[in-house]
Coordinates of C-alpha atoms in Angstrom, one line a residue:
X1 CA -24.5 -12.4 -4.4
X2 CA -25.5 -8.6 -4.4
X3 CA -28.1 -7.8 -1.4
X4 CA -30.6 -4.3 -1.9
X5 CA -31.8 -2.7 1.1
X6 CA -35.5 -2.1 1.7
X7 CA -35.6 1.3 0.5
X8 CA -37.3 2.8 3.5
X9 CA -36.1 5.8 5.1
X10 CA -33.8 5.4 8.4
X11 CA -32.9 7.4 11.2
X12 CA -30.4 9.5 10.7
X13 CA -28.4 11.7 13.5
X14 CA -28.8 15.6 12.6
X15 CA -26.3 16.6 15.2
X16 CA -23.4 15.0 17.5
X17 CA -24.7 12.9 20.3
X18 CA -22.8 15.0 23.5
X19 CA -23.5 18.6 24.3
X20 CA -22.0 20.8 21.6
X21 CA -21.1 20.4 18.3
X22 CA -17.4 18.2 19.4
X23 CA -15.9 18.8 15.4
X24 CA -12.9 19.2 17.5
X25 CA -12.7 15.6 19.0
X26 CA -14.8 14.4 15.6
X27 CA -11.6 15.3 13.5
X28 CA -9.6 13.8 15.8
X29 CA -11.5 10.7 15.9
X30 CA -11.0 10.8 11.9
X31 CA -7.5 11.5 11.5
X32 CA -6.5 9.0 14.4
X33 CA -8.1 6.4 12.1
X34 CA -6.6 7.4 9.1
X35 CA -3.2 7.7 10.7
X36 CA -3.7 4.0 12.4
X37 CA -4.3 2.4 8.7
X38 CA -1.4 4.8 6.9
X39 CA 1.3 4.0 9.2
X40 CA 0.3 0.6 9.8
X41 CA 2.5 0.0 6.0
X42 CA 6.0 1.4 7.3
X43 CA 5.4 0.3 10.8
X44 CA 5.9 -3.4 9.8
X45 CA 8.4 -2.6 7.4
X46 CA 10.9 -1.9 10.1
X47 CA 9.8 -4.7 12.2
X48 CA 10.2 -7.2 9.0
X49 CA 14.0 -8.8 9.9
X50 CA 12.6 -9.3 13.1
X51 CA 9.6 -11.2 11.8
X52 CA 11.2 -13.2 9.7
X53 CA 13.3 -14.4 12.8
X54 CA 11.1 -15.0 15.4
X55 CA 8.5 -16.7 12.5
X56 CA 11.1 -18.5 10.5
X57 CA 9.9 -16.6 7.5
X58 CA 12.1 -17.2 4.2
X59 CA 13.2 -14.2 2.4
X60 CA 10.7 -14.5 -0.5
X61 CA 7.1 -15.5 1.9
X62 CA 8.2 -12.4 4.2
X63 CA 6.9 -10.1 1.3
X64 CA 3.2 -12.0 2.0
X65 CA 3.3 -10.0 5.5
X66 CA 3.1 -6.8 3.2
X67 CA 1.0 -8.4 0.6
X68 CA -1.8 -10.2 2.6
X69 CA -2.6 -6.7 4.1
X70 CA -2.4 -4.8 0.9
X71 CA -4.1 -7.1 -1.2
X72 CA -6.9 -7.5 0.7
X73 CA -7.1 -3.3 1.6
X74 CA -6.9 -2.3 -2.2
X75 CA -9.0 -5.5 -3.1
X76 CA -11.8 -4.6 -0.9
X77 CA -11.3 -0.9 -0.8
X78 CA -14.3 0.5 -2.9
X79 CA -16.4 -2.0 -1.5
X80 CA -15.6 -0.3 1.9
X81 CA -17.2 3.0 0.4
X82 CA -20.2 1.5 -1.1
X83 CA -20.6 -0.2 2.1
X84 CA -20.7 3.3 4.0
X85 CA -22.9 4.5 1.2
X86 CA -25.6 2.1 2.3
X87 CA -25.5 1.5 5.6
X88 CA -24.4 4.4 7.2
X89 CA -20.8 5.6 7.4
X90 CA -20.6 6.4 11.1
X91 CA -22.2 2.7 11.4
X92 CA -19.6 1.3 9.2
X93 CA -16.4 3.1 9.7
X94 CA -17.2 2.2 13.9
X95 CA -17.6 -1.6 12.8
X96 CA -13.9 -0.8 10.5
X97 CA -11.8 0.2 13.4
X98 CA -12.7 -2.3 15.8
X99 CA -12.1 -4.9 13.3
X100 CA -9.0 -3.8 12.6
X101 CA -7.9 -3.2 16.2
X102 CA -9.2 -7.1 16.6
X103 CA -7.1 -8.0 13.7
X104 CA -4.0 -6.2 15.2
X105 CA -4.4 -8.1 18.4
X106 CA -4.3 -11.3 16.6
X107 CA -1.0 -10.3 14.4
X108 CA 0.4 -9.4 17.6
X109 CA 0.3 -12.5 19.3
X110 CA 0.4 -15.1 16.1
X111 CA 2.3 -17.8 16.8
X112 CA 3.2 -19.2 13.3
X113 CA 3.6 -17.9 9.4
X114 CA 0.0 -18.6 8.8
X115 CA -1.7 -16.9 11.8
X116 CA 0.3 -13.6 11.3
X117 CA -0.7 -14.1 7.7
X118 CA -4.3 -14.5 8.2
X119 CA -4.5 -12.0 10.8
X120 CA -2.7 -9.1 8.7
X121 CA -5.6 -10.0 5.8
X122 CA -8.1 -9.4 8.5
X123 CA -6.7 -6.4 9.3
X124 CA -7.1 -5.4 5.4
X125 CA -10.3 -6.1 5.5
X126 CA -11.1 -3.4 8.4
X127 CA -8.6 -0.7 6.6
X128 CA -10.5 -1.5 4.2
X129 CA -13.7 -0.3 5.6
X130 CA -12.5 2.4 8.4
X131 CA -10.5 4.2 5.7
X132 CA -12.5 5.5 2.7
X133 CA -15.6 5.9 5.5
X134 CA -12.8 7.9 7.5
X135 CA -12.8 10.2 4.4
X136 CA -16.4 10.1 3.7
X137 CA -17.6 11.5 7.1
X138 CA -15.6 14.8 6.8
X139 CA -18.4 15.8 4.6
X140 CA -20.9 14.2 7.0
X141 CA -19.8 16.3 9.9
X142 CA -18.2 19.5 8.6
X143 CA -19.7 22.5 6.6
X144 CA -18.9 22.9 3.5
X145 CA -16.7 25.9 2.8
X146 CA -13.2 26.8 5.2
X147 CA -14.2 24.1 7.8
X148 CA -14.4 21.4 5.4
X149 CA -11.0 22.5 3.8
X150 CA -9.5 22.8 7.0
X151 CA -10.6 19.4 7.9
X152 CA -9.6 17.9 4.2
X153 CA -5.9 19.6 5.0
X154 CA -5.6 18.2 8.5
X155 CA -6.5 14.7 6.5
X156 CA -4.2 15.5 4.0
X157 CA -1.6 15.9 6.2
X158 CA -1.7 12.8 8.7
X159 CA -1.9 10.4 5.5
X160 CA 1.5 12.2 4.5
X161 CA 3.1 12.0 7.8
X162 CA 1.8 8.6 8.8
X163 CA 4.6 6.8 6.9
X164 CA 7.6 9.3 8.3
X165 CA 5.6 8.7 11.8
X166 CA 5.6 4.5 11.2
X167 CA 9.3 4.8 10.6
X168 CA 10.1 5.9 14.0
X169 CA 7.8 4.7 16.2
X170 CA 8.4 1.3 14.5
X171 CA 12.2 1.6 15.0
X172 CA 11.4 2.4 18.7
X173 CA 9.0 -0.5 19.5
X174 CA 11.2 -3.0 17.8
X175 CA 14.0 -2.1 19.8
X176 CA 12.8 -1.0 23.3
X177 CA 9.8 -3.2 23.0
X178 CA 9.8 -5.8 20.6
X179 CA 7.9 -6.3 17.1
X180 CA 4.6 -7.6 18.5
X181 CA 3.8 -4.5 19.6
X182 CA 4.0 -2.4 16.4
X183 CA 0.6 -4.1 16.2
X184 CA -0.9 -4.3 20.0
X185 CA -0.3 -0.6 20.1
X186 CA -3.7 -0.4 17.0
X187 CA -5.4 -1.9 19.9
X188 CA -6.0 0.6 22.6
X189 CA -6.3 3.6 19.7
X190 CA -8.9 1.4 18.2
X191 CA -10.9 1.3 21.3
X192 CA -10.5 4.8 21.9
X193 CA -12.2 5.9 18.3
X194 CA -14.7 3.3 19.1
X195 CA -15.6 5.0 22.0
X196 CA -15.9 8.3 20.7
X197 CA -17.4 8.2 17.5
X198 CA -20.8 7.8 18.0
X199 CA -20.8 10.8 21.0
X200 CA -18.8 12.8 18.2
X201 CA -20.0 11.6 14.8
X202 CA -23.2 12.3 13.0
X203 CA -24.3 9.7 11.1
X204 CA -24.7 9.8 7.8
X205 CA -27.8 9.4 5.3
X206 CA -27.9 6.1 4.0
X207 CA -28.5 5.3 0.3
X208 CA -30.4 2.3 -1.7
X209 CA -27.9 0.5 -3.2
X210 CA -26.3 -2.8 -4.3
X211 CA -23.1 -4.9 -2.7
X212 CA -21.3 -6.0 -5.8
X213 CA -19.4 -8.8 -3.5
X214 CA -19.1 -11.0 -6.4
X215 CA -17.1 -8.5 -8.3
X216 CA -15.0 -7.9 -4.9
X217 CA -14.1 -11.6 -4.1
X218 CA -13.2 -12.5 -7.6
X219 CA -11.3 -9.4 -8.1
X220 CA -8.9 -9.7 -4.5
X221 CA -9.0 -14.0 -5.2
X222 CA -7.7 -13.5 -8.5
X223 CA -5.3 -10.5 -7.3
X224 CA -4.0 -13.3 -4.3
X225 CA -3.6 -15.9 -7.0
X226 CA -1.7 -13.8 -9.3
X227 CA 0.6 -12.6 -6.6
X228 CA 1.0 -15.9 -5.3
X229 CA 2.0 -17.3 -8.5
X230 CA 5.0 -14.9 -8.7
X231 CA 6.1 -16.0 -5.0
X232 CA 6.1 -19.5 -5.5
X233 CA 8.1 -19.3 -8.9
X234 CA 10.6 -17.3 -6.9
X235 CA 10.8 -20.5 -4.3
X236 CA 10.4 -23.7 -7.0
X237 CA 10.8 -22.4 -10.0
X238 CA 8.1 -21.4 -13.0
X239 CA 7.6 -25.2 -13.7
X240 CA 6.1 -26.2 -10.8
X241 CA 2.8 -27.3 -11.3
X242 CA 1.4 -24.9 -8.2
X243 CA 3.3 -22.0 -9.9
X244 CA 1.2 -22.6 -13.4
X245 CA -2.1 -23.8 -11.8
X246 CA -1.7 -20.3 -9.8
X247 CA -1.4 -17.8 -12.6
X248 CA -4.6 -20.2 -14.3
X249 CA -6.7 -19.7 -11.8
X250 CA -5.4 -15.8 -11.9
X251 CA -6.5 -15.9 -15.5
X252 CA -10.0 -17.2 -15.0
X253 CA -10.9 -14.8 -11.7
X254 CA -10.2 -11.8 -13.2
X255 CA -11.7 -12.6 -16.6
X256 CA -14.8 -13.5 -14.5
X257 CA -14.3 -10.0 -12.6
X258 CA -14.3 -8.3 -15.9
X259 CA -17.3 -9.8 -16.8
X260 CA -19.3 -9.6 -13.6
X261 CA -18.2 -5.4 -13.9
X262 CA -19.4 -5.2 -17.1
X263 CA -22.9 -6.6 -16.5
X264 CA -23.2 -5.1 -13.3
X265 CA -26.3 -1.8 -12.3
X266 CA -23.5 -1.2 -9.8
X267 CA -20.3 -2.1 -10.0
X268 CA -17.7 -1.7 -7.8
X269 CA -15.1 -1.5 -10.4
X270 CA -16.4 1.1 -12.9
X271 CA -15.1 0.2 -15.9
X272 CA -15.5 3.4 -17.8
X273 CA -13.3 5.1 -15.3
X274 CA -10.6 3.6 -17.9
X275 CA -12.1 4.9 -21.3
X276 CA -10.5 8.0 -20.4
X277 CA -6.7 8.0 -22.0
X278 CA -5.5 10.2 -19.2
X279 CA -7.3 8.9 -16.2
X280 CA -6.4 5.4 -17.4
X281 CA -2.8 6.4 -18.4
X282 CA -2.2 7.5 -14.5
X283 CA -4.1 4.4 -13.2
X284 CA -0.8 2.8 -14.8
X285 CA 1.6 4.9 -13.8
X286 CA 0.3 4.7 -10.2
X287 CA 0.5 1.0 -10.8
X288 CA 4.3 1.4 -11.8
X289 CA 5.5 4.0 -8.7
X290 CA 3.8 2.0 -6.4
X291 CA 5.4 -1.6 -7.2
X292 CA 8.9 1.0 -6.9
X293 CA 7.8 2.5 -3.6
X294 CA 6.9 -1.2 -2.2
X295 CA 9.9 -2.6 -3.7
X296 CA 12.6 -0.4 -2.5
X297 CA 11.2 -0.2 0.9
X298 CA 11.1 -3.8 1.6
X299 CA 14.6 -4.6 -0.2
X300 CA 16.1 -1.5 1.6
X301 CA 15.2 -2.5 4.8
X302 CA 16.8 -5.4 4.6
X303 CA 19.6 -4.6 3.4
X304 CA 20.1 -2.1 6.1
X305 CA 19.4 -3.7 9.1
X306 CA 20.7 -7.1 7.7
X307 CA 24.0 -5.9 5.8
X308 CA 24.7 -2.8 7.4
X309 CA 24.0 -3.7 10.7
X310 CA 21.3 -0.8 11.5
X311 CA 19.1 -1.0 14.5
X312 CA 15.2 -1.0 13.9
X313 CA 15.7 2.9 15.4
X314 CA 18.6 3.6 12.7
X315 CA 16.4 1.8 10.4
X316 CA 13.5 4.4 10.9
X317 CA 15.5 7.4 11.3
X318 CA 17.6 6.7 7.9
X319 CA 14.4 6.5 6.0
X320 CA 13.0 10.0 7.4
X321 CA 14.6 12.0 4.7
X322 CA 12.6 10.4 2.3
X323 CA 9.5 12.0 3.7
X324 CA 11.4 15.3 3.9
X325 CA 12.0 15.8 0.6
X326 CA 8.7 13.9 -0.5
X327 CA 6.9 17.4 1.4
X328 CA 9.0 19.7 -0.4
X329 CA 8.1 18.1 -4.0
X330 CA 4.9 17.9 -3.1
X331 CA 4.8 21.3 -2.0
X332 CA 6.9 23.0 -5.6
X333 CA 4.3 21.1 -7.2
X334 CA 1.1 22.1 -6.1
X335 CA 2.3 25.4 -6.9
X336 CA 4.2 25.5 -10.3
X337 CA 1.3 22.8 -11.2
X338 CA -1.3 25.3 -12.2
X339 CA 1.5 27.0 -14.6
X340 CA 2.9 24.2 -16.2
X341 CA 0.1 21.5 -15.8
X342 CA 0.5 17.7 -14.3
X343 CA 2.3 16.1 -16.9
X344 CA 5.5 17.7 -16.5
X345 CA 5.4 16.6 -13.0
X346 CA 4.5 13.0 -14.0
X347 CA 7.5 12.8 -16.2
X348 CA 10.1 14.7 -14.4
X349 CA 9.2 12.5 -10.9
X350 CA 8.9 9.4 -12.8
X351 CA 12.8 9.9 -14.2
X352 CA 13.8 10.9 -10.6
X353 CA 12.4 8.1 -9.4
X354 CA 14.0 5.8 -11.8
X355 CA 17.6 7.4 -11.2
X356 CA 17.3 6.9 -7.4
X357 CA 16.7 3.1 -7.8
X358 CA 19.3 2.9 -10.6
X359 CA 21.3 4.6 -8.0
X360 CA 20.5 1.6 -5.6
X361 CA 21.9 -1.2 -7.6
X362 CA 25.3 0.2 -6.9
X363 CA 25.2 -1.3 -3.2
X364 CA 27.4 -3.9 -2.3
X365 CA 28.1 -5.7 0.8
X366 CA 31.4 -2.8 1.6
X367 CA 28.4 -0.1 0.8
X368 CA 27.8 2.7 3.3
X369 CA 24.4 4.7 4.1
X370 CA 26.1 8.2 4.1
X371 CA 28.3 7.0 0.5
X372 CA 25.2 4.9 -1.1
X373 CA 22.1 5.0 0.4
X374 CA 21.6 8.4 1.5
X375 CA 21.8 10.4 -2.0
X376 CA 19.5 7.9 -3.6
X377 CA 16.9 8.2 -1.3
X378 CA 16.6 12.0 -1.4
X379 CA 16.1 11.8 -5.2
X380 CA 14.1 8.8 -5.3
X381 CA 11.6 10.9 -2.2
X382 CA 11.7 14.1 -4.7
X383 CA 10.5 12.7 -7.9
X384 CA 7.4 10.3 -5.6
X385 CA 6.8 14.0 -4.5
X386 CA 6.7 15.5 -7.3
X387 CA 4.2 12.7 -8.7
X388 CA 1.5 12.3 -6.0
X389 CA -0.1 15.6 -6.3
X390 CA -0.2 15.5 -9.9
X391 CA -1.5 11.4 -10.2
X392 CA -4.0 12.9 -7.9
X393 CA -5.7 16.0 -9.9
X394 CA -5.8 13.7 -13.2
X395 CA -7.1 11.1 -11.7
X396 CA -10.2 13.6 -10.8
X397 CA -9.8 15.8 -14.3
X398 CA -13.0 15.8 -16.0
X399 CA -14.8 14.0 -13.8
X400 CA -18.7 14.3 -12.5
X401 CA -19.2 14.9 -8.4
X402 CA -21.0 11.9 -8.2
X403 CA -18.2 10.2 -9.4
X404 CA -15.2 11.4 -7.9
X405 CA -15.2 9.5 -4.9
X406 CA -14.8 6.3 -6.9
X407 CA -12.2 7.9 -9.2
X408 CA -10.1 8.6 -6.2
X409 CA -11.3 5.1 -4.7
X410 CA -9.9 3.4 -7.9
X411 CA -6.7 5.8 -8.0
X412 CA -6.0 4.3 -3.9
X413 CA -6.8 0.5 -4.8
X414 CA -4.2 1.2 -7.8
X415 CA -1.5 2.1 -5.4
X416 CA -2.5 -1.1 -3.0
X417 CA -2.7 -3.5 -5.6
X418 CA -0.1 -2.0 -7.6
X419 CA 2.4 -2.5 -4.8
X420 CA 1.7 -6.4 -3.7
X421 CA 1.8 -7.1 -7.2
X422 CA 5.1 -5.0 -8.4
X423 CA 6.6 -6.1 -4.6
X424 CA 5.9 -10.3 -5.6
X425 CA 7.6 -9.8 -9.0
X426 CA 10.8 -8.1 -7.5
X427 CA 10.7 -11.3 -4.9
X428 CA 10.6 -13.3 -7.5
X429 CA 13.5 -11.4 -9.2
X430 CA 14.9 -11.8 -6.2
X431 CA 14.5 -15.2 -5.3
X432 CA 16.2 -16.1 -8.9
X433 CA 19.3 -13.9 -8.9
X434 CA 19.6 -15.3 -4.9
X435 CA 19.5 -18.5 -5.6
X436 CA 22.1 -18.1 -8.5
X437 CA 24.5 -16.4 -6.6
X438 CA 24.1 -18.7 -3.9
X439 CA 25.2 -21.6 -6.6
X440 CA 28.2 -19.5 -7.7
X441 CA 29.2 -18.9 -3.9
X442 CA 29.0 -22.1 -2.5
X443 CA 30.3 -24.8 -4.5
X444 CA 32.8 -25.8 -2.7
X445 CA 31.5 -26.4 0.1
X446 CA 28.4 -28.2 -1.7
X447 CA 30.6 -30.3 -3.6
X448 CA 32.1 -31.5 -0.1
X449 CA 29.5 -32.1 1.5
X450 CA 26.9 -34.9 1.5
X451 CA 23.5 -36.1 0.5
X452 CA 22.0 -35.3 3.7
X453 CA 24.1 -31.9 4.4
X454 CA 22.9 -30.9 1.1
X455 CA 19.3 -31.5 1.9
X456 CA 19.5 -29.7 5.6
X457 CA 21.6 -27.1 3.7
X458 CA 18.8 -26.8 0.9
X459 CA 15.5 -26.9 3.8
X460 CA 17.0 -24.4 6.2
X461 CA 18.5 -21.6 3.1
X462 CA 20.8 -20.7 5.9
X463 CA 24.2 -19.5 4.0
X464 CA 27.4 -19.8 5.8
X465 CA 28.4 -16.6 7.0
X466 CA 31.0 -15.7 4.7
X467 CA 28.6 -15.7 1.9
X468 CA 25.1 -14.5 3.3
X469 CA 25.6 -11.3 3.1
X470 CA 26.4 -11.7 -0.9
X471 CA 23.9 -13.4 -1.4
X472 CA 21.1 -11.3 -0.1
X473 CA 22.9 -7.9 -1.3
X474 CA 23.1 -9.7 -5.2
X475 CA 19.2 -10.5 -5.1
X476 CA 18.4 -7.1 -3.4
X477 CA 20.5 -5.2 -6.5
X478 CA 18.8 -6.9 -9.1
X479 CA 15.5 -6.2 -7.2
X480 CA 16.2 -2.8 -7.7
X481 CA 17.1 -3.4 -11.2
X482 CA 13.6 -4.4 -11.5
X483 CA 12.3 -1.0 -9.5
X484 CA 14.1 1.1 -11.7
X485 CA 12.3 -0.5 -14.9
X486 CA 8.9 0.1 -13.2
X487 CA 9.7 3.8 -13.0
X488 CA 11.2 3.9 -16.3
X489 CA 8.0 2.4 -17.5
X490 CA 5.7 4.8 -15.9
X491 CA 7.8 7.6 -17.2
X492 CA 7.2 5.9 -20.6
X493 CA 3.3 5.8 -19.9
X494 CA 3.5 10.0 -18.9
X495 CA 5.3 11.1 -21.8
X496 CA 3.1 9.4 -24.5
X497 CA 0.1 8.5 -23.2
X498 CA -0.8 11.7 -20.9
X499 CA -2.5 15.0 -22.9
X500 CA -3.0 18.1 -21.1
X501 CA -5.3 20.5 -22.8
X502 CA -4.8 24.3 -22.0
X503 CA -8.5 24.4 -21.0
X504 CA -7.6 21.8 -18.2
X505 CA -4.5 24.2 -17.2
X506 CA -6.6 27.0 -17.6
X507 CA -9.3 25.3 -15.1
X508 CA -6.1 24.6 -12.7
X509 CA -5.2 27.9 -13.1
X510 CA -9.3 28.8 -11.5
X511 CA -9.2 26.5 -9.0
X512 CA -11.1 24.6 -10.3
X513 CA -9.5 21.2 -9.9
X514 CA -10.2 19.8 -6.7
X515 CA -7.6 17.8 -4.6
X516 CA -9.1 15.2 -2.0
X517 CA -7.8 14.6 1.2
X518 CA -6.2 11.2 1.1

């Protein structure tokens, strides 16, 4: 399955196609891609009610509309880079956008659960590709020193606003528009970096090398079946013989992926990336605040726009103070981190995070934003802030150059795959409590009605009105439940498995850790 390059030496563009050097329009070109893939996430969070509407989506396979794009984008992520690597970035990050403008095309005008899903896997795929190549042709283009950094922080700063920018222009093309365009919109700003890359671009050197597709196939299938397995135990049950032939087949893929890494000249999982206690021990906690981060944002919504009554707009503009105060952690820790060092950070954020969500479970169906939602958000956005920066430098302590592009790969596939797979067990925590409740609300009426009423009543899920609301605001509480553990957990991880020495402190102290750009 792996494919080498003749090794012969290939063309490579010293210098910008146009007249001039065009870094101007070339960092534009970059951070319009990386802002397309970053907001793409909260963009179609907003839209999700209306989705599940117009598609006829239960409750529990909505979440595979977040899952089917972030599975396949963390699944396929450091394959992206290798791919770059080999065959040029400029080359491959071009063929990256236009696959996921194609893709957005298609999600925009799926007909059916299955074409959206299929399409928003596609449109993995290309972030896939376009975004770590995004990242990679900074250094391609731009001189090492202040230009570079300058280009790094302009980087750095659309993949923090993306998500603040998703929640309002989704909330604005939901309502004025409608939710098919949160994804035709990808289409004309895919076109447009398409167009200007190669007159803007250099290419880069391209490098002998290996595609370990194996590896990436059985690493995203078994990831799918895993997540899948959660899903449909939230729908039938954990007997049902799909639900346990799922997490088998789960079982067997990734023991094969371990095995295909460890054999591997060039994996595209390096395994040894996890021998270090630290740099393993913040692989987990990413795992843990990312499940939180997907969790909350997909139960919230929901529960805002469903229970409360909040326009896709409201919707948007509620969750904007979460990337407020995300900045200002973010910002006290980059500079108390070279003090005090990153673990700290890890801890303190991790407990934040943890009290926000606890915070959460108090919402009921007479809950208001201002008198329940508000305050846990703004703690819940201070501790992730206060945990990104610091995730980020370990994950790149005591690293080698050469290797710090996958360390940062693996640290971003974490956070992808981290989130489908924390987000399908809260749906199926969900789906359980949900379905309880729904038993304890409705008996009456169920007791009442017939054979065939009970069958429509059990096909459709459709509550009666009294009781919906209940029901969805009990299984949304208990999801949180679940968050909160995930935080406490990676609080758990920081405390006793992270060890700062004073020599890497020291080194923060010099500069001489290095923060990358996304």
């Amino acid at each position: 399955m792996s494919r080498t390059p003749k090794p012969t030496t290939p063309a490579v563009d010293a210098t910008p196609t146009s007249a001039g050097d065009g870094k101007g329009i070339a960092l534009f070109v970059i951070a319009s891609c990386q802002l397309m893939v970053v907001l793409d996430i909260t963009i179609v969070n907003i839209a999700l009610p209306h989705i599940q509407s117009a598609l006829d989506f239960s409750t529990t396979s909505l979440s595979w509309v977040v899952n089917a794009y972030t599975l396949t984008f963390g699944g396929l992520l450091l394959l992206g880079g290798r791919a770059g690597d080999i065959l040029g970035r400029r080359r491959v990050f071009v063929f990256g956008v236009l696959l996921f403008g194609a893709a957005s095309l298609l999600c925009g005008l799926a007909q059916s659960e299955w074409q959206l899903l299929a399409a928003r896997a596609l449109q993995g795929v290309g972030g896939a590709i376009a975004s770590p190549t995004a990242l990679s042709l900074i250094t391609t283009t731009f001189d090492e020193g202040p230009e570079r950094n300058r280009a790094f922080g302009v980087f750095a700063a659309v993949s923090a606003g993306g998500g603040a920018i998703g929640l309002v222009a989704g909330g604005m093309l939901v309502q004025w528009l409608d939710w098919r365009w949160i994804f035709f919109v990808n289409v004309p700003i895919a076109l447009l970096i398409a167009f200007l890359t190669p007159r803007h671009v250099r290419e880069s050197r391209r490098h002998p090398g290996h595609f370990d597709l194996l590896g990436a196939l059985t690493s995203t299938l078994g990831m799918v079946a895993l997540v899948y397995g959660f899903i449909r135990a939230a729908q039938e049950g954990w007997r049902d013989p799909y639900t346990i032939a799922s997490f088998c087949v789960a079982v067997v893929l990734l023991s094969v992926f371990i095995l295909i890494e460890r054999r591997s000249r060039q994996p595209i999982t390096p395994l040894h990336m996890f021998a270090d206690r630290n740099r393993a021990g913040t692989y987990v906690i990413m795992l843990c605040l990312a499940a939180a981060i997907f969790g909350m944002f997909f139960f919230l919504t929901l529960f805002v726009q469903r229970v409360l009554g909040f326009s896709p707009l409201s919707t948007g503009l509620a969750f904007l103070p979460v990337s407020a105060v995300v900045a200002v952690g973010a910002g006290i820790t980059s500079n108390l981190l070279p003090r005090y060092g990153p673990k700290p950070f890890m801890v303190t954020g991790s407990i934040f995070t943890a009290v926000g969500l606890s915070w959460l479970t108090l919402t009921d169906v007479h809950s208001t934003y201002l008198g329940s939602i508000f305050g846990p958000l703004l703690i819940f956005g201070f501790g992730m802030g206060l945990m990104f920066v610091s995730l980020t430098i370990m994950a790149l302590s005591n690293v080698e150059q050469r290797e710090s592009g996958a360390a940062s790969g693996l640290l971003n596939a974490m956070q992808q795959v981290g989130g489908s797979l924390g987000l399908s067990i809260l749906v199926t925590v969900f789906g359980t409590v949900s379905r309880n409740e729904a038993e304890t609300q409705v008996p009456a009426f169920l007791a009442e009605a017939g054979p065939l009423e009970k069958a429509r009543f059990g096909e459709t899920g459709q509550l009666p009105p009294p009781w919906a609301d209940q029901v969805l605001t009990s299984g949304v509480s208990a999801g949180f439940v679940t968050a909160a553990v995930f935080a406490v957990l990676g609080a758990v991880v920081a405390l006793l498995v992270i060890k700062v020495r004073p020599s890497d402190i020291e080194r923060l102290k010099g500069g001489g850790a290095m923060m990358p750009g996304g």
